[in-house]
CSV table of C-alpha atoms in Angstrom, one decimal:
chain,number,residue,atom,x,y,z
A,29,MET,CA,12.3,18.3,-60.4
A,30,ALA,CA,14.8,16.1,-58.6
A,31,LYS,CA,14.5,12.3,-59.2
A,32,LYS,CA,13.2,10.2,-56.4
A,33,HIS,CA,15.8,7.6,-55.2
A,34,TYR,CA,14.8,4.7,-53.0
A,35,LEU,CA,15.6,1.0,-52.3
A,36,PHE,CA,13.0,-1.7,-52.6
A,37,SER,CA,13.3,-5.4,-51.7
A,38,SER,CA,11.4,-8.6,-52.5
A,39,GLU,CA,11.9,-12.2,-51.5
A,40,SER,CA,11.2,-15.6,-52.9
A,41,VAL,CA,11.7,-19.1,-51.6
A,42,THR,CA,12.4,-22.5,-53.1
A,43,GLU,CA,9.9,-25.4,-53.3
A,44,GLY,CA,11.7,-27.0,-50.3
A,45,HIS,CA,10.9,-24.2,-48.0
A,46,PRO,CA,8.6,-25.6,-45.3
A,47,ASP,CA,5.7,-23.2,-46.0
A,48,LYS,CA,5.9,-24.1,-49.7
A,49,VAL,CA,6.0,-27.8,-48.9
A,50,ALA,CA,2.7,-27.2,-47.2
A,51,ASP,CA,1.3,-25.2,-50.1
A,52,GLN,CA,2.3,-27.9,-52.6
A,53,ILE,CA,0.6,-30.6,-50.6
A,54,SER,CA,-2.6,-28.5,-50.3
A,55,ASP,CA,-2.7,-27.9,-54.0
A,56,GLY,CA,-1.7,-31.4,-54.8
A,57,ILE,CA,-4.8,-32.6,-52.9
A,58,LEU,CA,-6.9,-30.0,-54.7
A,59,ASP,CA,-5.6,-31.1,-58.1
A,60,ALA,CA,-6.3,-34.8,-57.4
A,61,ILE,CA,-9.9,-34.0,-56.5
A,62,LEU,CA,-10.5,-31.7,-59.4
A,63,GLU,CA,-9.1,-34.3,-61.8
A,64,ARG,CA,-11.9,-36.7,-60.8
A,65,ASP,CA,-14.6,-34.3,-59.6
A,66,PRO,CA,-14.3,-30.8,-61.2
A,67,MET,CA,-17.2,-29.6,-59.0
A,68,GLY,CA,-15.5,-30.7,-55.8
A,69,ARG,CA,-15.3,-28.2,-52.9
A,70,VAL,CA,-11.9,-28.0,-51.2
A,71,ALA,CA,-10.5,-25.9,-48.4
A,72,CYS,CA,-7.4,-27.8,-47.4
A,73,GLU,CA,-4.6,-26.6,-45.1
A,74,VAL,CA,-1.4,-28.4,-44.2
A,75,LEU,CA,1.1,-28.1,-41.3
A,76,CYS,CA,4.4,-29.9,-41.6
A,77,THR,CA,7.1,-30.2,-39.0
A,78,THR,CA,9.7,-32.8,-37.9
A,79,GLY,CA,8.5,-36.2,-39.1
A,80,LEU,CA,4.9,-35.0,-39.5
A,81,VAL,CA,2.4,-33.8,-42.1
A,82,MET,CA,-1.0,-32.7,-40.8
A,83,VAL,CA,-3.8,-32.2,-43.3
A,84,ALA,CA,-7.0,-30.5,-42.1
A,85,GLY,CA,-9.9,-28.7,-43.7
A,86,GLU,CA,-13.3,-29.0,-45.4
A,87,ILE,CA,-13.7,-31.1,-48.5
A,88,SER,CA,-17.0,-32.0,-50.2
A,89,THR,CA,-16.6,-34.3,-53.2
A,90,GLU,CA,-18.1,-37.3,-55.0
A,91,THR,CA,-14.7,-39.0,-55.3
A,92,TYR,CA,-12.0,-40.4,-53.1
A,93,VAL,CA,-8.3,-39.5,-53.1
A,94,ASP,CA,-5.5,-41.1,-51.0
A,95,ILE,CA,-4.3,-38.0,-49.1
A,96,PRO,CA,-1.4,-39.7,-47.3
A,97,LYS,CA,-0.1,-41.1,-50.6
A,98,ILE,CA,-0.4,-37.6,-52.3
A,99,ALA,CA,1.5,-35.9,-49.5
A,100,ARG,CA,4.3,-38.5,-49.5
A,101,GLU,CA,4.8,-38.3,-53.3
A,102,ILE,CA,5.0,-34.5,-53.2
A,103,VAL,CA,7.5,-34.5,-50.3
A,104,LYS,CA,9.7,-36.9,-52.2
A,105,LYS,CA,9.4,-35.1,-55.5
A,106,ILE,CA,10.5,-31.9,-53.8
A,107,GLY,CA,13.7,-33.7,-52.7
A,108,TYR,CA,13.1,-34.7,-49.1
A,109,THR,CA,14.0,-38.4,-49.5
A,110,ARG,CA,16.4,-39.0,-46.7
A,111,ALA,CA,16.2,-38.4,-42.9
A,112,LYS,CA,19.6,-36.6,-43.2
A,113,TYR,CA,17.8,-33.8,-45.2
A,114,GLY,CA,15.6,-33.2,-42.1
A,115,PHE,CA,12.5,-34.8,-43.6
A,116,ASP,CA,11.6,-38.0,-45.4
A,117,GLY,CA,8.5,-38.6,-47.5
A,118,ASP,CA,8.7,-42.4,-46.9
A,119,THR,CA,8.9,-42.3,-43.1
A,120,CYS,CA,7.0,-39.1,-42.0
A,121,ALA,CA,3.7,-39.5,-40.4
A,122,VAL,CA,0.6,-38.2,-42.3
A,123,LEU,CA,-2.4,-37.3,-40.2
A,124,THR,CA,-5.8,-36.1,-41.6
A,125,ALA,CA,-8.7,-34.2,-40.0
A,126,ILE,CA,-11.2,-33.5,-42.8
A,127,ASP,CA,-14.8,-32.4,-42.6
A,128,GLU,CA,-17.4,-31.4,-45.1
A,129,GLN,CA,-17.9,-27.9,-46.3
A,130,SER,CA,-20.3,-25.9,-44.0
A,131,GLU,CA,-23.9,-26.1,-45.2
A,132,ASN,CA,-24.2,-22.3,-44.7
A,133,ILE,CA,-21.3,-21.6,-47.0
A,134,CYS,CA,-22.5,-24.3,-49.5
A,135,ARG,CA,-25.9,-22.7,-49.6
A,136,GLY,CA,-24.5,-19.3,-50.6
A,137,VAL,CA,-22.2,-20.7,-53.2
A,138,ASN,CA,-24.8,-23.0,-54.8
A,139,SER,CA,-27.6,-20.3,-54.8
A,140,SER,CA,-26.5,-16.7,-54.8
A,141,LEU,CA,-28.4,-13.9,-53.2
A,142,GLU,CA,-29.5,-12.7,-56.6
A,143,VAL,CA,-31.2,-16.0,-57.2
A,144,ARG,CA,-32.6,-16.5,-53.7
A,145,GLU,CA,-34.2,-13.0,-53.8
A,146,GLN,CA,-35.4,-13.7,-57.4
A,147,GLN,CA,-33.4,-10.7,-58.7
A,148,SER,CA,-32.1,-12.9,-61.5
A,149,ASP,CA,-32.3,-16.4,-63.0
A,150,GLU,CA,-29.3,-16.0,-65.3
A,151,GLU,CA,-27.0,-19.0,-65.2
A,152,LEU,CA,-23.9,-16.9,-64.3
A,153,GLU,CA,-25.7,-15.4,-61.4
A,154,LYS,CA,-26.4,-18.7,-59.7
A,155,THR,CA,-22.9,-19.1,-58.1
A,156,GLY,CA,-22.3,-16.8,-55.1
A,157,ALA,CA,-18.9,-15.9,-53.9
A,158,GLY,CA,-17.4,-18.4,-51.4
A,159,ASP,CA,-16.4,-15.8,-49.0
A,160,GLN,CA,-16.3,-12.0,-48.4
A,161,GLY,CA,-13.1,-10.1,-48.9
A,162,MET,CA,-11.0,-8.0,-51.2
A,163,MET,CA,-8.5,-9.3,-53.8
A,164,VAL,CA,-5.8,-7.3,-55.6
A,165,GLY,CA,-4.3,-7.7,-59.0
A,166,PHE,CA,-1.3,-5.8,-60.4
A,167,ALA,CA,0.8,-5.5,-63.5
A,168,CYS,CA,3.5,-3.3,-64.8
A,169,ASN,CA,5.7,-3.1,-67.9
A,170,GLU,CA,9.0,-3.3,-66.0
A,171,THR,CA,9.7,-6.9,-66.9
A,172,GLU,CA,8.6,-9.5,-69.4
A,173,GLU,CA,6.6,-11.2,-66.6
A,174,TYR,CA,4.7,-7.9,-66.2
A,175,LEU,CA,5.9,-8.0,-62.5
A,176,PRO,CA,8.0,-5.6,-60.5
A,177,MET,CA,11.7,-6.2,-61.2
A,178,SER,CA,12.5,-7.1,-57.6
A,179,ILE,CA,10.1,-10.0,-57.3
A,180,ALA,CA,10.7,-11.2,-60.8
A,181,LEU,CA,14.5,-11.5,-60.1
A,182,ALA,CA,13.9,-13.1,-56.7
A,183,HIS,CA,11.8,-15.8,-58.3
A,184,ARG,CA,14.3,-16.3,-61.1
A,185,LEU,CA,17.1,-16.8,-58.5
A,186,ALA,CA,15.0,-19.2,-56.5
A,187,ARG,CA,14.1,-21.3,-59.6
A,188,ARG,CA,17.8,-21.3,-60.6
A,189,LEU,CA,18.8,-22.5,-57.1
A,190,ALA,CA,16.4,-25.5,-57.5
A,191,GLU,CA,17.7,-26.2,-61.0
A,192,VAL,CA,21.4,-26.5,-60.0
A,193,ARG,CA,20.4,-28.7,-57.1
A,194,LYS,CA,18.3,-31.1,-59.3
A,195,ASP,CA,20.7,-31.3,-62.3
A,196,LYS,CA,23.6,-32.0,-59.9
A,197,THR,CA,25.5,-28.9,-60.9
A,198,LEU,CA,25.8,-28.2,-57.2
A,199,PRO,CA,25.1,-31.7,-55.8
A,200,TYR,CA,25.7,-30.6,-52.1
A,201,LEU,CA,22.6,-28.4,-52.1
A,202,ARG,CA,19.4,-29.5,-50.4
A,203,PRO,CA,15.8,-28.5,-51.0
A,204,ASP,CA,15.3,-25.5,-48.7
A,205,GLY,CA,16.3,-22.1,-49.8
A,206,LYS,CA,15.5,-18.4,-49.9
A,207,THR,CA,16.4,-15.4,-52.1
A,208,GLN,CA,16.0,-11.7,-51.7
A,209,VAL,CA,16.7,-8.9,-54.1
A,210,THR,CA,17.1,-5.2,-53.1
A,211,LEU,CA,17.1,-2.8,-56.1
A,212,GLU,CA,17.9,0.9,-56.2
A,213,TYR,CA,15.3,2.9,-58.1
A,214,GLU,CA,15.2,6.3,-59.8
A,215,ASP,CA,11.6,7.2,-59.8
A,216,CYS,CA,10.0,3.9,-60.9
A,217,ARG,CA,13.0,2.6,-62.9
A,218,ALA,CA,15.5,0.1,-61.4
A,219,VAL,CA,19.0,1.3,-61.9
A,220,ARG,CA,21.2,-0.9,-59.7
A,221,ALA,CA,21.2,-4.1,-57.7
A,222,HIS,CA,22.0,-2.9,-54.2
A,223,THR,CA,21.9,-6.3,-52.3
A,224,ILE,CA,21.3,-9.9,-53.2
A,225,VAL,CA,20.7,-12.4,-50.4
A,226,ILE,CA,20.7,-16.2,-51.0
A,227,SER,CA,20.3,-18.8,-48.3
A,228,ALA,CA,20.8,-22.4,-49.5
A,229,GLN,CA,20.5,-25.5,-47.5
A,230,HIS,CA,23.6,-27.7,-48.0
A,231,HIS,CA,25.5,-30.8,-47.1
A,232,PRO,CA,27.6,-30.4,-43.9
A,233,LYS,CA,30.8,-31.0,-45.7
A,234,ALA,CA,30.3,-28.1,-48.1
A,235,THR,CA,32.4,-25.1,-47.0
A,236,ALA,CA,31.1,-21.5,-46.8
A,237,GLU,CA,33.8,-20.3,-49.3
A,238,GLN,CA,32.9,-23.0,-51.8
A,239,ILE,CA,29.1,-22.3,-51.5
A,240,ARG,CA,29.7,-18.5,-52.0
A,241,LYS,CA,31.8,-19.0,-55.1
A,242,ASP,CA,29.4,-21.6,-56.6
A,243,ILE,CA,26.3,-19.6,-55.9
A,244,GLN,CA,27.9,-16.5,-57.5
A,245,ARG,CA,29.0,-18.5,-60.6
A,246,TYR,CA,26.0,-20.8,-61.2
A,247,VAL,CA,23.1,-18.9,-59.7
A,248,ILE,CA,23.6,-15.2,-59.5
A,249,ASP,CA,25.7,-14.6,-62.7
A,250,PRO,CA,23.4,-16.4,-65.1
A,251,VAL,CA,20.2,-14.7,-63.7
A,252,MET,CA,21.0,-11.1,-62.7
A,253,PRO,CA,21.0,-8.6,-65.5
A,254,SER,CA,24.6,-7.4,-66.0
A,255,GLU,CA,23.5,-3.7,-66.3
A,256,LEU,CA,22.2,-3.8,-62.8
A,257,MET,CA,25.3,-5.3,-61.2
A,258,THR,CA,28.1,-3.0,-60.0
A,259,GLU,CA,31.2,-3.3,-57.9
A,260,ASN,CA,29.2,-2.0,-55.0
A,261,THR,CA,26.5,-4.6,-55.2
A,262,ARG,CA,26.4,-6.5,-52.0
A,263,ILE,CA,26.2,-10.3,-52.2
A,264,LEU,CA,25.3,-12.2,-49.1
A,265,VAL,CA,25.3,-16.0,-49.4
A,266,ASN,CA,24.2,-18.0,-46.3
A,267,PRO,CA,24.9,-14.9,-44.0
A,268,THR,CA,24.5,-17.0,-40.8
A,269,GLY,CA,27.6,-18.9,-41.8
A,270,CYS,CA,25.9,-22.3,-42.6
A,271,PHE,CA,22.5,-23.7,-43.5
A,272,GLU,CA,22.7,-27.4,-42.8
A,273,LYS,CA,19.4,-27.9,-41.0
A,274,GLY,CA,16.4,-26.9,-43.1
A,275,GLY,CA,13.0,-27.8,-44.3
A,276,PRO,CA,10.2,-28.8,-41.9
A,277,MET,CA,12.7,-30.1,-39.4
A,278,ALA,CA,14.1,-26.6,-38.9
A,279,ASP,CA,10.9,-24.5,-39.2
A,280,THR,CA,7.3,-25.5,-39.1
A,281,GLY,CA,5.5,-25.1,-42.5
A,282,LEU,CA,2.0,-23.8,-42.9
A,283,THR,CA,-0.3,-23.4,-46.0
A,284,GLY,CA,-0.8,-19.8,-46.9
A,285,ARG,CA,2.1,-18.2,-45.1
A,286,LYS,CA,3.8,-16.8,-48.2
A,287,ILE,CA,1.1,-14.6,-49.7
A,288,ILE,CA,3.6,-11.9,-50.7
A,289,VAL,CA,5.9,-14.3,-52.4
A,290,ASP,CA,2.9,-15.7,-54.2
A,291,THR,CA,1.9,-12.3,-55.6
A,292,TYR,CA,3.8,-9.1,-56.1
A,293,GLY,CA,6.7,-9.0,-53.6
A,294,GLY,CA,5.2,-6.3,-51.5
A,295,TRP,CA,5.1,-3.7,-54.3
A,296,VAL,CA,1.4,-3.2,-53.8
A,297,SER,CA,-1.3,-4.0,-51.2
A,298,HIS,CA,-2.6,-7.5,-50.6
A,299,GLY,CA,-6.2,-8.5,-49.9
A,300,GLY,CA,-5.0,-10.9,-47.3
A,301,GLY,CA,-6.4,-14.2,-48.5
A,302,ALA,CA,-4.1,-17.1,-49.4
A,303,PHE,CA,-4.5,-19.2,-52.6
A,304,SER,CA,-3.3,-22.8,-52.0
A,305,GLY,CA,-5.7,-25.6,-51.1
A,306,LYS,CA,-8.8,-23.6,-52.2
A,307,ASP,CA,-11.1,-24.6,-55.0
A,308,PRO,CA,-12.1,-21.8,-57.5
A,309,THR,CA,-15.4,-21.0,-55.8
A,310,LYS,CA,-13.2,-19.4,-53.2
A,311,VAL,CA,-12.7,-15.8,-54.5
A,312,ASP,CA,-9.5,-15.4,-52.5
A,313,ARG,CA,-8.0,-17.4,-55.3
A,314,SER,CA,-10.3,-16.9,-58.4
A,315,GLY,CA,-10.9,-13.2,-57.7
A,316,ALA,CA,-7.2,-12.6,-57.4
A,317,TYR,CA,-6.5,-14.4,-60.6
A,318,MET,CA,-9.1,-12.4,-62.4
A,319,ALA,CA,-7.8,-9.1,-61.0
A,320,ARG,CA,-4.3,-10.0,-62.3
A,321,TYR,CA,-5.8,-10.9,-65.7
A,322,ALA,CA,-7.5,-7.6,-66.1
A,323,ALA,CA,-4.6,-5.5,-64.8
A,324,LYS,CA,-2.1,-7.3,-67.1
A,325,ASN,CA,-4.3,-6.6,-70.1
A,326,VAL,CA,-4.7,-2.9,-69.2
A,327,VAL,CA,-0.9,-2.6,-69.2
A,328,ALA,CA,-0.5,-4.8,-72.3
A,329,ALA,CA,-3.0,-2.5,-74.1
A,330,GLY,CA,-0.7,0.5,-73.4
A,331,LEU,CA,-3.3,2.2,-71.2
A,332,ALA,CA,-0.9,2.6,-68.3
A,333,ASP,CA,2.6,1.6,-67.2
A,334,GLN,CA,1.3,0.2,-63.9
A,335,CYS,CA,-2.2,-1.0,-62.9
A,336,LEU,CA,-3.5,-2.0,-59.6
A,337,LEU,CA,-7.0,-3.5,-59.5
A,338,GLN,CA,-8.9,-4.2,-56.3
A,339,VAL,CA,-12.2,-6.2,-56.4
A,340,ALA,CA,-14.3,-7.0,-53.3
A,341,TYR,CA,-17.0,-9.6,-52.8
A,342,ALA,CA,-19.7,-10.5,-50.2
A,343,ILE,CA,-20.2,-14.2,-49.4
A,344,GLY,CA,-23.1,-15.7,-51.3
A,345,VAL,CA,-23.4,-12.8,-53.7
A,346,ALA,CA,-22.4,-13.1,-57.4
A,347,GLU,CA,-21.9,-9.4,-58.3
A,348,PRO,CA,-18.7,-7.8,-56.8
A,349,VAL,CA,-19.2,-5.2,-54.1
A,350,SER,CA,-16.6,-2.9,-55.7
A,351,ILE,CA,-14.0,-2.7,-58.4
A,352,MET,CA,-11.3,0.0,-58.2
A,353,ILE,CA,-8.3,0.8,-60.5
A,354,ASP,CA,-5.2,2.9,-59.6
A,355,THR,CA,-2.5,3.5,-62.3
A,356,PHE,CA,-0.3,5.6,-60.0
A,357,GLY,CA,-0.4,8.5,-62.4
A,358,THR,CA,0.9,6.4,-65.4
A,359,ALA,CA,-2.3,6.3,-67.4
A,360,GLN,CA,-1.8,7.3,-71.1
A,361,GLY,CA,-4.4,9.8,-72.2
A,362,ILE,CA,-7.2,8.2,-70.2
A,363,THR,CA,-8.3,8.5,-66.6
A,364,ASP,CA,-8.4,5.8,-64.0
A,365,GLY,CA,-12.2,6.1,-63.8
A,366,GLU,CA,-12.4,5.6,-67.6
A,367,ILE,CA,-10.1,2.5,-67.4
A,368,THR,CA,-12.3,1.1,-64.6
A,369,ALA,CA,-15.4,1.5,-66.8
A,370,LEU,CA,-13.7,-0.2,-69.7
A,371,VAL,CA,-12.6,-3.1,-67.5
A,372,LYS,CA,-16.1,-3.6,-66.2
A,373,LYS,CA,-17.4,-3.9,-69.8
A,374,THR,CA,-14.6,-6.2,-70.9
A,375,PHE,CA,-14.3,-8.6,-67.9
A,376,ASP,CA,-17.0,-10.4,-66.0
A,377,PHE,CA,-16.0,-10.7,-62.3
A,378,ARG,CA,-18.9,-12.9,-61.2
A,379,PRO,CA,-17.5,-16.1,-59.7
A,380,ALA,CA,-19.1,-18.4,-62.3
A,381,ALA,CA,-17.9,-16.2,-65.2
A,382,VAL,CA,-14.4,-16.1,-63.7
A,383,ILE,CA,-14.3,-19.9,-63.4
A,384,ARG,CA,-15.5,-20.3,-66.9
A,385,ASP,CA,-13.2,-17.6,-68.5
A,386,LEU,CA,-10.1,-18.7,-66.8
A,387,ASP,CA,-10.9,-22.5,-66.9
A,388,LEU,CA,-10.3,-22.9,-63.2
A,389,ARG,CA,-12.0,-26.2,-62.6
A,390,LYS,CA,-9.2,-28.2,-64.2
A,391,PRO,CA,-6.2,-29.5,-62.1
A,392,GLN,CA,-3.4,-27.0,-62.5
A,393,TYR,CA,-2.6,-25.6,-59.1
A,394,ARG,CA,0.3,-27.6,-57.6
A,395,ARG,CA,2.6,-26.2,-60.3
A,396,LEU,CA,1.8,-22.7,-59.1
A,397,ALA,CA,2.4,-23.5,-55.4
A,398,ALA,CA,6.1,-22.5,-55.6
A,399,TYR,CA,7.8,-19.5,-57.3
A,400,GLY,CA,4.7,-17.4,-57.5
A,401,HIS,CA,1.2,-17.6,-58.9
A,402,MET,CA,1.6,-14.5,-61.1
A,403,GLY,CA,4.0,-13.8,-64.0
A,404,ARG,CA,4.5,-17.5,-64.6
A,405,ILE,CA,5.6,-17.3,-68.2
A,406,ASP,CA,7.9,-20.2,-67.5
A,407,LEU,CA,5.0,-22.6,-67.4
A,408,ASP,CA,3.5,-24.5,-70.3
A,409,PRO,CA,0.6,-24.2,-70.7
A,410,LEU,CA,0.5,-20.6,-69.7
A,411,PRO,CA,-2.0,-19.9,-66.8
A,412,ALA,CA,-5.1,-18.3,-68.3
A,413,TRP,CA,-4.7,-15.2,-66.2
A,414,GLU,CA,-1.4,-14.5,-67.8
A,415,ARG,CA,-2.8,-14.2,-71.3
A,416,THR,CA,-3.0,-10.7,-72.9
A,417,ASP,CA,-5.8,-11.7,-75.3
A,418,ARG,CA,-8.1,-8.8,-74.2
A,419,ALA,CA,-5.5,-6.1,-74.7
A,420,GLU,CA,-6.5,-5.1,-78.2
A,421,GLU,CA,-10.1,-5.0,-77.2
A,422,LEU,CA,-9.2,-2.6,-74.4
A,423,ALA,CA,-7.0,-0.5,-76.6
A,424,ARG,CA,-9.8,-0.1,-79.2
A,425,ALA,CA,-12.3,0.8,-76.6
A,426,ALA,CA,-9.9,3.4,-75.1
A,427,ARG,CA,-9.5,5.0,-78.6
A,428,GLU,CA,-13.3,5.2,-78.9
A,429,THR,CA,-13.5,6.8,-75.5
A,430,ALA,CA,-10.8,9.4,-76.5
A,431,SER,CA,-12.6,10.1,-79.7
A,432,LYS,CA,-15.9,10.8,-77.9
A,433,LYS,CA,-14.2,13.1,-75.5
A,434,GLN,CA,-12.6,15.1,-78.4
A,435,ALA,CA,-16.0,15.3,-80.1
């Protein structure tokens, strides 16, 4: 059978991208509240544009945090410290429009359908899902991050772009930037880098030729695997010719507008819910983290080369509506249905259990708000959903399943 050839692309953005500025402010506010009130309810969205940060949402908490101060500190830490950069954390206006969480939502989260209908009085049944919807987790053994190669490389390039700006290797760079990696695949294996696109905001005096040479030497060469690079690999650096105007001055930023960057680079489907600014009772966030945790352990256990897990919830209900697994034909001596059964026995997807098992009530989210929420092996401590501590348990259960089938 002839091998299947195709191209696949994924993108990432730096922490100075306007959408990521918004995400980081949203999660910075969430972290500040969780630090003082772990049971706080937060649904916080941010819009940022020229000279303005607008914070809106629903927050119910027993504590107080200085939202304008948090926003300004984050903007400055990203690198927007001068008006010449298009945004300045000291001088931008910060407006807030915050209300309390809807009492209807609060009722469903505080007392699940199972408890209200007296189906259960178990402690883990008391917390209902904060919304309806479906969440997707994915893992594959293509990279050490257990991510598809295209998004893993796009994130590495974006992080490197920020590093050479911050350590002054390339002092003319400014905070905004984007990366994109297109790989050529044979079946499901990357064999060549087809196109690399890097757009980097810069000082007006930096020339296009200088930027191209420096990005190649200090960003692309240290990151891209040499075995994927060929003489035919196309390198596009600032393909518009220049990128002087960037950040919120050039493009309005909004919380939750980079959901594909945050997850799997378009390799699999997405449930549609964003993560940033949401406390862990919101299953858009916690359900997606749990789905990643389970999928990664399935692959780490050797049960499949790829694993997609979809979980769905109903608002105010503790038990998931559905759990589905698809290994795209890569399962090793076990069916997708059998893997699903093992996952259901090994992982508890009820919101209270997810929050407990992944320790989601502690402040940890702003560090995830740029360069992806999944595959973050660069972070210390490692996010709980990136552990593979259930892999051996799954592998042992799979062996028992196979033994029963043979008997």
